[in-house]
GROMACS .gro file of C-alpha atoms in nm:
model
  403
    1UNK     CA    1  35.048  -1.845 -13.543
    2UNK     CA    2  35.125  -2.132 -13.296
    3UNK     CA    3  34.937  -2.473 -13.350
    4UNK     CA    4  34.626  -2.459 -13.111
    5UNK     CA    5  34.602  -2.683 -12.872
    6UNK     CA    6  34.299  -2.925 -12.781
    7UNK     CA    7  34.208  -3.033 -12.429
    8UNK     CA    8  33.936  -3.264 -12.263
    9UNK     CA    9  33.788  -3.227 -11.942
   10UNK     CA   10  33.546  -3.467 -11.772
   11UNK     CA   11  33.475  -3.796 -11.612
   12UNK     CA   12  33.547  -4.134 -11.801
   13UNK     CA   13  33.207  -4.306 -11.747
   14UNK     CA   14  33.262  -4.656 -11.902
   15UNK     CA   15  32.938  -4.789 -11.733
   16UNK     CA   16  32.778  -4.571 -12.031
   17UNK     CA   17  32.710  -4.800 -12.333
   18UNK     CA   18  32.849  -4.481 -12.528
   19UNK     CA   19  33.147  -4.470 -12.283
   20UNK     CA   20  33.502  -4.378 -12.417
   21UNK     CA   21  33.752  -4.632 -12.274
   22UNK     CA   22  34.034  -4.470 -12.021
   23UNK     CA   23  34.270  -4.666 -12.244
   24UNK     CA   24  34.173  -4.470 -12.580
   25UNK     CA   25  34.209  -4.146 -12.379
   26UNK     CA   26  34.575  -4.203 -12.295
   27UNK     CA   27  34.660  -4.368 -12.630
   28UNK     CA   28  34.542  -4.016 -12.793
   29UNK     CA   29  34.752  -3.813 -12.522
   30UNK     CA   30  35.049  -4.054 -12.576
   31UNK     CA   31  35.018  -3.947 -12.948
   32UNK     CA   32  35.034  -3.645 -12.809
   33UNK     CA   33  34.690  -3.557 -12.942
   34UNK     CA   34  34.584  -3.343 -12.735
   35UNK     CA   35  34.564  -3.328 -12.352
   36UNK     CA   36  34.330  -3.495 -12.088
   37UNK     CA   37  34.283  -3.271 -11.766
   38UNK     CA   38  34.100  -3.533 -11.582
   39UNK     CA   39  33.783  -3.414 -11.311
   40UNK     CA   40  33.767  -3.095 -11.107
   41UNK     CA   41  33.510  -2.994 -10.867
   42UNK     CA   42  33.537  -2.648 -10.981
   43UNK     CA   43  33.556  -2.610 -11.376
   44UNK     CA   44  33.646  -2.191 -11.377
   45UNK     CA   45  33.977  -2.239 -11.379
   46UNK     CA   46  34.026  -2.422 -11.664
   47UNK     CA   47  33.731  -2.204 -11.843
   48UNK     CA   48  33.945  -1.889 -11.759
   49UNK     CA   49  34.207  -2.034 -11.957
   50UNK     CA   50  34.103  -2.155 -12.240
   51UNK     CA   51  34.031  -1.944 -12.579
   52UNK     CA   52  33.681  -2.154 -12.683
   53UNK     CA   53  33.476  -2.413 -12.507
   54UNK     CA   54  33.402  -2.668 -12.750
   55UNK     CA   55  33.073  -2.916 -12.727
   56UNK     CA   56  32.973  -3.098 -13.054
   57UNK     CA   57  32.710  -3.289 -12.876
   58UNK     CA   58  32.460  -3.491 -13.090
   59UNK     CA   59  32.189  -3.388 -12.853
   60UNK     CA   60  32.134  -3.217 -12.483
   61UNK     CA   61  31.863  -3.072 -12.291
   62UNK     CA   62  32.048  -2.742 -12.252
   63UNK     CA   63  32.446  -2.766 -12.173
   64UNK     CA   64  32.525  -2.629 -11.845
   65UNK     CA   65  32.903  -2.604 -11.919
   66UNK     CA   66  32.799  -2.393 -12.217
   67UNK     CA   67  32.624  -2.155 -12.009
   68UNK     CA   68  32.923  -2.128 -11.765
   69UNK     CA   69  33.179  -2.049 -12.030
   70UNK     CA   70  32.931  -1.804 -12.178
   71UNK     CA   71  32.894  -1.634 -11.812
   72UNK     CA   72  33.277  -1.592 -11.826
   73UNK     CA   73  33.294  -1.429 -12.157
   74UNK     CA   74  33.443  -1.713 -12.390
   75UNK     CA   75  33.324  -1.799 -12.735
   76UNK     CA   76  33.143  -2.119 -12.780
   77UNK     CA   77  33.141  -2.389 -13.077
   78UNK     CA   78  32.855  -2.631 -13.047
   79UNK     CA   79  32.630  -2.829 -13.254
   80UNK     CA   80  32.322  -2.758 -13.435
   81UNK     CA   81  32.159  -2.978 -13.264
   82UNK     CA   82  31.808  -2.906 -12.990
   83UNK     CA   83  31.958  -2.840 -12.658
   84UNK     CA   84  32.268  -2.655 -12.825
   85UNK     CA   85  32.205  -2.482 -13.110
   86UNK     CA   86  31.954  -2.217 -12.848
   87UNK     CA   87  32.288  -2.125 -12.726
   88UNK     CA   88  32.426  -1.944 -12.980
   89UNK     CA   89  32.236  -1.602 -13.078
   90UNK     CA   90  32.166  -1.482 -13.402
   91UNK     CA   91  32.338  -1.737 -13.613
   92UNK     CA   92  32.408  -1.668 -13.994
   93UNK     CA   93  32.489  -1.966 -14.236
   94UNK     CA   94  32.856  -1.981 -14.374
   95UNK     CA   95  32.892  -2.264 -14.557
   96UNK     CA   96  32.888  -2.619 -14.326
   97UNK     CA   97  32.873  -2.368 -14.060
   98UNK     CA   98  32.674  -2.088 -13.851
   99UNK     CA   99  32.846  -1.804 -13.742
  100UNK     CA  100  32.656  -1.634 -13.454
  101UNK     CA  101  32.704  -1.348 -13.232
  102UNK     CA  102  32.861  -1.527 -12.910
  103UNK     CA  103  32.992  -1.839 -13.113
  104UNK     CA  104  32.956  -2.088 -13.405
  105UNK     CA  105  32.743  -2.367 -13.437
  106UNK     CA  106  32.891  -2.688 -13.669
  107UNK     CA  107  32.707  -3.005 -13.812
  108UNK     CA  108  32.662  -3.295 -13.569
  109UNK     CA  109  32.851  -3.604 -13.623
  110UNK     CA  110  33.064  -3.407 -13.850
  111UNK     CA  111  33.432  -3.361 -13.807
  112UNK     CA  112  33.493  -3.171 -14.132
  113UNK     CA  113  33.203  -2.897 -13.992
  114UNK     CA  114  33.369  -2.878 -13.668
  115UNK     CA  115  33.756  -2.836 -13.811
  116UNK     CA  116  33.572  -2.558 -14.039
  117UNK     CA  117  33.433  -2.394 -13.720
  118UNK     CA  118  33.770  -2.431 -13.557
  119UNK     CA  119  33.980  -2.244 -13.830
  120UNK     CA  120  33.707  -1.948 -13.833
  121UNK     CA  121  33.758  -1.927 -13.484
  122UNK     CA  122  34.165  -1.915 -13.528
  123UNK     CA  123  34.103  -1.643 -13.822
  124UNK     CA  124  33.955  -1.407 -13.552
  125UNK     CA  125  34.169  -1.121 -13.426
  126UNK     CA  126  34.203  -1.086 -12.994
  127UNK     CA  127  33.918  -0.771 -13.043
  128UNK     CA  128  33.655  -1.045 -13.242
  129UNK     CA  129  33.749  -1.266 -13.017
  130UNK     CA  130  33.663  -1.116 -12.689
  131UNK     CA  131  33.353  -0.894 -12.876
  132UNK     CA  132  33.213  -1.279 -12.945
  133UNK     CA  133  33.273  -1.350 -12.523
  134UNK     CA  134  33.158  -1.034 -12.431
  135UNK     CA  135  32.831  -1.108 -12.643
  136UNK     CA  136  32.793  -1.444 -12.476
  137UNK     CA  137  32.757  -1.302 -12.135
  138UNK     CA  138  32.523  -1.056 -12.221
  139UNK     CA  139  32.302  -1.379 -12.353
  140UNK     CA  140  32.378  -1.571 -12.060
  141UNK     CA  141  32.208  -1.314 -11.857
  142UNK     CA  142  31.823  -1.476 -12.038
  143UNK     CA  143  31.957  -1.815 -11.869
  144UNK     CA  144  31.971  -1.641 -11.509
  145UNK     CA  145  31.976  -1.868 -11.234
  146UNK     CA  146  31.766  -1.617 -11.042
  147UNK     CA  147  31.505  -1.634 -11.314
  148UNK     CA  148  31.448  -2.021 -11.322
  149UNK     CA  149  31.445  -1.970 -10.874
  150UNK     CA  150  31.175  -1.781 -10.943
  151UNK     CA  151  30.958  -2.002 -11.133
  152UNK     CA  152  31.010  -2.304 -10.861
  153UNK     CA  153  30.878  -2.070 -10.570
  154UNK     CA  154  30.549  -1.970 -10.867
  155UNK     CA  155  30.461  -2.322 -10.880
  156UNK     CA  156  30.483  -2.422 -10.502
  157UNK     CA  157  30.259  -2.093 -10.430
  158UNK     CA  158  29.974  -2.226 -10.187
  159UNK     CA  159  30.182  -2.488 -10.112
  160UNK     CA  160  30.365  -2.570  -9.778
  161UNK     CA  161  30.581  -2.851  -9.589
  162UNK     CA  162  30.770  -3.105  -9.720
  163UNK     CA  163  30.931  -3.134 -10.065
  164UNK     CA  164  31.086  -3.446 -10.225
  165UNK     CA  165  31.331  -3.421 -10.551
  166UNK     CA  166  31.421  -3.762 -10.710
  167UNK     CA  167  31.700  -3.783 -10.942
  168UNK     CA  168  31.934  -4.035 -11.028
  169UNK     CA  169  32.259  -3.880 -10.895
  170UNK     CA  170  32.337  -3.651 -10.595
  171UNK     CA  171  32.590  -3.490 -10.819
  172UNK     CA  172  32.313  -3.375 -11.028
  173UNK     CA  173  32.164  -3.244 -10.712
  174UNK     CA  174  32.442  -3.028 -10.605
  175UNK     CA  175  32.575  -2.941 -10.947
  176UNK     CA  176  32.269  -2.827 -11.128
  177UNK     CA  177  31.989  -2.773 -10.865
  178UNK     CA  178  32.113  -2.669 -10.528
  179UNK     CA  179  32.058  -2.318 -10.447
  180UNK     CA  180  31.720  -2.369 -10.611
  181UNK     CA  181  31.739  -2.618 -10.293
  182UNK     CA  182  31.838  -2.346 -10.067
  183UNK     CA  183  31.604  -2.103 -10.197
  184UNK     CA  184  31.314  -2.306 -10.162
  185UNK     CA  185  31.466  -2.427  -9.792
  186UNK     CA  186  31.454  -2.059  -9.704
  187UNK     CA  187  31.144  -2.022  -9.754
  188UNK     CA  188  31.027  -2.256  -9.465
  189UNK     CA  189  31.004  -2.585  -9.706
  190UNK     CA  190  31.121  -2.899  -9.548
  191UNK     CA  191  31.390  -3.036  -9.850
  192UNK     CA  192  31.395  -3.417  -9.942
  193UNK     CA  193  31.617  -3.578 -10.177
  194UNK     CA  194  31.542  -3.897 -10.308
  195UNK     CA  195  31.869  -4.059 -10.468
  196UNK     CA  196  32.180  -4.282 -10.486
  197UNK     CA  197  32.450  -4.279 -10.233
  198UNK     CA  198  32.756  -4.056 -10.411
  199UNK     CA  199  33.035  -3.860 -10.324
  200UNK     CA  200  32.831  -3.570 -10.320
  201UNK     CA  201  32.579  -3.710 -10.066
  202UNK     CA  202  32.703  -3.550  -9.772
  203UNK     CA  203  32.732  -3.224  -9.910
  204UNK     CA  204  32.311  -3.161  -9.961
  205UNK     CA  205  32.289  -3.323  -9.614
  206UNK     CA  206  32.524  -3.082  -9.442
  207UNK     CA  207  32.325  -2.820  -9.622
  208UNK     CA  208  32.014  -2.942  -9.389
  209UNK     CA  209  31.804  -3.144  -9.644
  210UNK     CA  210  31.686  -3.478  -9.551
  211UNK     CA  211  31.867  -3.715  -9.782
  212UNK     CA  212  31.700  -4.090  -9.891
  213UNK     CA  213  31.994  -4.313 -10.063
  214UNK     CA  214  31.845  -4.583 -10.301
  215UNK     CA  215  31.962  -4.811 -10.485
  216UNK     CA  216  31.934  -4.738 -10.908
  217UNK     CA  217  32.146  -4.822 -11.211
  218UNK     CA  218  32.062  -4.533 -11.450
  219UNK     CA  219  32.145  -4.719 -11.771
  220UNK     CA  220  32.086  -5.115 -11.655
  221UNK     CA  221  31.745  -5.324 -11.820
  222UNK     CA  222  31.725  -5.538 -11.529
  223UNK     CA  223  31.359  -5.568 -11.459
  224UNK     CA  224  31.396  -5.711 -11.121
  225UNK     CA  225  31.616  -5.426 -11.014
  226UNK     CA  226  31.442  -5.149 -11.128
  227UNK     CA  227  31.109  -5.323 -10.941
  228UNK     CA  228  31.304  -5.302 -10.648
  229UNK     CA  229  31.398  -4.927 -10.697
  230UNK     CA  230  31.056  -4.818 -10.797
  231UNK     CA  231  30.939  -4.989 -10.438
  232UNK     CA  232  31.201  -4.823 -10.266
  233UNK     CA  233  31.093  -4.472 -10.426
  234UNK     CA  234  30.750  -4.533 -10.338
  235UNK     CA  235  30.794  -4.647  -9.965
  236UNK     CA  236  30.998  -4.329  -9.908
  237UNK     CA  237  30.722  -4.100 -10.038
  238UNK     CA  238  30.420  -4.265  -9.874
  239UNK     CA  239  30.673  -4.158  -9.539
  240UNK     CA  240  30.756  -3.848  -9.667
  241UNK     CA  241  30.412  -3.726  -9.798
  242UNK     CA  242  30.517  -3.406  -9.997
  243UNK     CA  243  30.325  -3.173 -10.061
  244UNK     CA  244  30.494  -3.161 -10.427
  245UNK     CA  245  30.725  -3.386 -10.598
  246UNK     CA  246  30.977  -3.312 -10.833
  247UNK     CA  247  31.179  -3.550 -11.056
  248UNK     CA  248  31.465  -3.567 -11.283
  249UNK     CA  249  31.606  -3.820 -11.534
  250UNK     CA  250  31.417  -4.115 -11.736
  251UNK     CA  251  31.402  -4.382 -11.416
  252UNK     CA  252  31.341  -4.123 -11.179
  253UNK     CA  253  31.100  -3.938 -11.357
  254UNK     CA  254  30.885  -4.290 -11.493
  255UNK     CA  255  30.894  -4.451 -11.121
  256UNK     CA  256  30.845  -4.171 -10.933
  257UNK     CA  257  30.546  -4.028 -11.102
  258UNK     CA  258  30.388  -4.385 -11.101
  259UNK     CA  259  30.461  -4.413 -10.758
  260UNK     CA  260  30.330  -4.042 -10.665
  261UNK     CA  261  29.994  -4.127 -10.889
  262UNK     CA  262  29.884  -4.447 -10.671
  263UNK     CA  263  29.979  -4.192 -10.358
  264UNK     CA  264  29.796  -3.888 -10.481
  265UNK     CA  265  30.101  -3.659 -10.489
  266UNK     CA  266  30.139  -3.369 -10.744
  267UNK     CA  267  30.438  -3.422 -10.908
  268UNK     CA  268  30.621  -3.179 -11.205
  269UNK     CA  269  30.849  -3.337 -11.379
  270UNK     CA  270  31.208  -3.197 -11.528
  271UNK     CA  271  31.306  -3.358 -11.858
  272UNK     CA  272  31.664  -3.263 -11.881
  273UNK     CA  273  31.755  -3.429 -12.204
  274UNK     CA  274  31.632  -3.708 -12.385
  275UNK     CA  275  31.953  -3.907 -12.345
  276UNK     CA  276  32.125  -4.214 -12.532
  277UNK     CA  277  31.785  -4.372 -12.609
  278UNK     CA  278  31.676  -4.034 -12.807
  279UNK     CA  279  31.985  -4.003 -12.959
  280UNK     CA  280  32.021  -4.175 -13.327
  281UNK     CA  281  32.233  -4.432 -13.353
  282UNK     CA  282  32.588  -4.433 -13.480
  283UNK     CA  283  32.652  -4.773 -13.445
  284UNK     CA  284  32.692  -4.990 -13.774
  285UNK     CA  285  32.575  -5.327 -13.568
  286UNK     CA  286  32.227  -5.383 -13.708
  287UNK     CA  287  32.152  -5.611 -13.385
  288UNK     CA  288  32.267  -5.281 -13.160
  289UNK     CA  289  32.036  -5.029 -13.412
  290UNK     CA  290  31.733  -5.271 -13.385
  291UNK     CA  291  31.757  -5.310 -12.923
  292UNK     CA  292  31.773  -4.905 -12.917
  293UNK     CA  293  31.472  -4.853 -13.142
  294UNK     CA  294  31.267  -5.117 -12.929
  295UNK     CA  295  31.397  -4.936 -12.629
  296UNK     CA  296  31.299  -4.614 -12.792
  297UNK     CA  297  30.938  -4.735 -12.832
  298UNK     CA  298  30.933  -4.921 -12.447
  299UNK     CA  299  31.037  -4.599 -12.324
  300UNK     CA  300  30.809  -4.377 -12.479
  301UNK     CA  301  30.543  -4.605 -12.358
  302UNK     CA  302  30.644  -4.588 -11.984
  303UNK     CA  303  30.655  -4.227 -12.014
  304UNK     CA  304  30.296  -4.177 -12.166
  305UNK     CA  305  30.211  -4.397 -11.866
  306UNK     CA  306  30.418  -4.236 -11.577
  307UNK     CA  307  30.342  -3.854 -11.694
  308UNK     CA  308  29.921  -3.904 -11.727
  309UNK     CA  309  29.894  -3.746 -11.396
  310UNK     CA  310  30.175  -3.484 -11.365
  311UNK     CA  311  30.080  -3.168 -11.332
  312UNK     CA  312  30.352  -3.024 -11.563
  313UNK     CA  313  30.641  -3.166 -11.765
  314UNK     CA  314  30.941  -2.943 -11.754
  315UNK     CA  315  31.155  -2.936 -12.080
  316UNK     CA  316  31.502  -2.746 -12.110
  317UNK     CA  317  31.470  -2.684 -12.495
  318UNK     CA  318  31.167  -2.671 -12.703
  319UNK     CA  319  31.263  -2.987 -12.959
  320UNK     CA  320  31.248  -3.212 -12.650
  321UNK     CA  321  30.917  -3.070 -12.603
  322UNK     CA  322  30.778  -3.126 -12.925
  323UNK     CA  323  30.902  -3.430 -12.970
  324UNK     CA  324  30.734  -3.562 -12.619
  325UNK     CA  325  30.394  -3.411 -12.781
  326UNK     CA  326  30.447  -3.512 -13.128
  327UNK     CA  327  30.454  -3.899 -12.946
  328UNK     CA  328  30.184  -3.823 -12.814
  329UNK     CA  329  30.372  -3.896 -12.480
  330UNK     CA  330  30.203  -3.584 -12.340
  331UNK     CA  331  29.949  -3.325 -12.418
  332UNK     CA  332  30.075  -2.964 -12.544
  333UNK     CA  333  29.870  -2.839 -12.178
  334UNK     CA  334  30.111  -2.997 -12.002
  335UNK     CA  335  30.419  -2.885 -12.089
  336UNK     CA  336  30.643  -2.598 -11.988
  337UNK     CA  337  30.959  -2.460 -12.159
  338UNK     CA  338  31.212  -2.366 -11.887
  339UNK     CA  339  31.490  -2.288 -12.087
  340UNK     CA  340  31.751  -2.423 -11.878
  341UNK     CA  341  31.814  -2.492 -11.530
  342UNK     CA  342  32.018  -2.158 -11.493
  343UNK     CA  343  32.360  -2.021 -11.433
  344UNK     CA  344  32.472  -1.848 -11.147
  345UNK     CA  345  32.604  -1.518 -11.353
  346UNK     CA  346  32.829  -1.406 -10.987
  347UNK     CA  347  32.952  -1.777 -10.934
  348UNK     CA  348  33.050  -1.820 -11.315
  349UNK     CA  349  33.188  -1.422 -11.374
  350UNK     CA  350  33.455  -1.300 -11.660
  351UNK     CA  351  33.644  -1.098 -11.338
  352UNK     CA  352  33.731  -1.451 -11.220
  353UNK     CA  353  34.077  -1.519 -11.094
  354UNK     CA  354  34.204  -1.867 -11.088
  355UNK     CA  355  34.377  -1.937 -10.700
  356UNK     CA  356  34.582  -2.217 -10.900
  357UNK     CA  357  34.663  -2.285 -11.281
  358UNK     CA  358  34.528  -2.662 -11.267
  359UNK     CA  359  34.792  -2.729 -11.630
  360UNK     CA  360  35.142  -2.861 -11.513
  361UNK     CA  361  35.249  -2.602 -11.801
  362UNK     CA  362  35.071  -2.340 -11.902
  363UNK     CA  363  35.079  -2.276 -12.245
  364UNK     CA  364  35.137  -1.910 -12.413
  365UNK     CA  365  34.851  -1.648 -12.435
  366UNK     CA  366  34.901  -1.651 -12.828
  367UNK     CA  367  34.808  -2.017 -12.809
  368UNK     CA  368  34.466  -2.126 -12.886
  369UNK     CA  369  34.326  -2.330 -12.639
  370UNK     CA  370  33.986  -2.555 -12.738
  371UNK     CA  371  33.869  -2.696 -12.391
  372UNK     CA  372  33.613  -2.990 -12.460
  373UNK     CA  373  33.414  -3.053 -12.107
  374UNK     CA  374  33.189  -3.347 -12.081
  375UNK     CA  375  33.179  -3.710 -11.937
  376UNK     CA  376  33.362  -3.885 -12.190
  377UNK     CA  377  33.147  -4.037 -12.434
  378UNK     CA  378  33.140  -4.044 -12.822
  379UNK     CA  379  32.768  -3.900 -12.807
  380UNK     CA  380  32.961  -3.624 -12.662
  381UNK     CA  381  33.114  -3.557 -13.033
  382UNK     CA  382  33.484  -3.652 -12.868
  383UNK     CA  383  33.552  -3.885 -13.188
  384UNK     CA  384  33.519  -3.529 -13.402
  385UNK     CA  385  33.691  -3.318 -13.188
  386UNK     CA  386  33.992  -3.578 -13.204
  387UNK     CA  387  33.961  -3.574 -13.565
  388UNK     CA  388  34.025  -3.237 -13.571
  389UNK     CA  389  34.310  -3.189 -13.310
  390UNK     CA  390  34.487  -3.448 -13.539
  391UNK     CA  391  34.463  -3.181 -13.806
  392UNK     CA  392  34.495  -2.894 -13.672
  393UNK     CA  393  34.755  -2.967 -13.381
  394UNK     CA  394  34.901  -3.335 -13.470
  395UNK     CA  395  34.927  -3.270 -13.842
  396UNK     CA  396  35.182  -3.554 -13.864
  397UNK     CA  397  34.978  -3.792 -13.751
  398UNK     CA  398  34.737  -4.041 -13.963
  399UNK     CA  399  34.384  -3.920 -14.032
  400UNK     CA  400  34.090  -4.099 -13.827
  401UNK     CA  401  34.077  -4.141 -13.474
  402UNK     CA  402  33.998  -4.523 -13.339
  403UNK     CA  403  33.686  -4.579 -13.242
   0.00000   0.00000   0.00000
């Protein structure tokens, strides 16, 4: 059997305190490594071409990219871990590991789980292997985007007019929420987005919504700046008066609940992960440890504040939720599991055809190809997936990526 071969897709982020530097990325291709494929707008292609899509994420809300590849009939390895470990059905202990029906779930923070989930993956014949991605898109079809459509238009029944949507991105927007956006537009609902200026901007207002750019830095503690932001939020909904507001994201989701309460407007509110603050830390600077537990406990506080009034708080995996209620950041009548935000099951199909291959070379159908999409940061589990390309595909080289 060839050596497999290890790939990474997704943005470098190194605004992200757990950002990976661009400069580490092309040190491990340089070692030849594995391979970085950069960004793509449209992440089938390189899906339809890989063997397993690989996440060891110390903690989601529910991975959309895992969805996707499950929609296209490929096996998954993930963590078990909440947001991830829902994702793989019917999981049976094997030693470090869980071998389920549609894929294999591996220890967190553990690059000795993951190589171990890696070589049962290469031990599976072609038939295993496409009986594991053939049982993955039969899951996938619980995660329907239809289905989580549906449950927007339940909770605006009676309602009628404007809508606003805050986030902090209008790539999350268009990635993950916009033909609920559509859907809801087509039924006679006037669509406002509430968000930063991006790339992506144009596209939800050329799709007719009314966009409002502001001005937020998702991860800076500025308290001056994120005044200003929370004024901005609130001066566009006093204009826009919606009729419902949703929101999406820790800044989005503390300011614009606050700002909805002192304006009377019913808000739900989308927890889509708990984030770096949630997430233990792996750092071995006491001084770093000590600021994210404060920030832990500062956070948790502004959320018991900003979600008193909400109507409902959304979460994508049930963890999340019990860990908002076991804060007592919430009461158990407020919240609502939605599972995920969906997958389009015709968008993301296993009878997809790739127009282009997007590698320069294309490597042999007996190779093994593990495809690691994600922004690049080490909460991502990148550190142990390089750990184990080193091993499995760079034997040569000396244990331990740099970190």
């Amino acid at each position: 059997m060839n050596k497999p071969v290890f790939e990474l897709l997704g943005k470098a982020d190194e605004s992200n305190p757990a950002a990976i530097s661009a400069h580490q990325i092309e040190q491990w291709e340089n070692q030849k490594i594995l391979t970085y494929l950069g960004t793509t707008n449209d992440v089938r292609s390189h899906i339809a071409q890989a063997s397993c899509i690989v996440l060891p994420s110390y903690r989601e809300g529910v991975p959309r990219v895992l969805l996707e590849a499950m929609a296209m009939a490929k096996p998954i390895i993930t963590t078990n871990t909440p947001g991830c470990k829902e994702l793989v059905f019917n999981p049976k202990p094997q030693g470090d590991i869980l071998i389920g029906e549609n894929g294999i779930l591996c220890e967190p923070k553990d690059a000795s789980s993951l190589e171990n989930a890696c070589k049962y993956f290469l031990s599976l014949t072609d038939t295993q292997r496409a009986n594991m991605g053939n049982a993955g898109r039969q899951y996938a079809k619980t995660f329907d985007l239809a289905h989580i459509i549906g449950i927007y238009k339940s909770k605006l029944t009676g309602h009628c007019g404007a809508v606003s949507f805050v986030s902090n991105s209008s790539f999350g927007m268009v990635n993950f929420r916009l033909e609920v956006l559509k859907s809801l537009q087509n039924l006679g609902f006037t669509i406002h987005i509430i968000a930063p200026q991006d790339e992506f901007s144009d596209k939800l207002i050329n799709e007719g919504f009314f966009f409002h750019p502001i001005t937020l830095d998702p991860k800076g503690l500025n308290p001056a700046k994120d005044l200003a932001t929370f004024f901005q939020i609130k001066k566009i909904l006093a204009s826009i008066k919606p009729t419902m507001s949703f929101h999406y994201t820790i800044k989005p989701v503390i300011y614009a609940s606050i700002a909805c309460a002192s304006l009377k407007i019913p808000t739900i509110n989308i927890i889509t992960g708990l984030g770096y603050v949630f997430t233990d830390s792996t750092s071995k600077n006491l001084k770093e440890t000590l600021k994210k537990k404060i920030l832990k406990i500062w956070v948790s506080k502004m959320y018991q504040t900003a979600l008193k009034h909400a109507q409902e708080v959304w979460f994508l995996n049930p963890d999340d939720q019990t860990e908002f209620i076991n804060r007592n950041i919430i009461t158990p009548s407020k919240a609502f599991l939605l599972k995920s935000e969906g997958v389009d099951l015709e968008h993301f199909s296993p009878d997809f055809s790739p127009d282009f291959l997007p590698r320069s070379v294309v490597a042999p159908s007996e190779k093994t190809i593990f495809l690691l999409v994600a922004r690049m940061l080490w909460d991502k589990g990148v550190g142990e997936f390089v750990e184990v390309a080193r091993k499995l595909a760079s034997p040569h080289l000396p244990p331990n990526a740099p970190r």
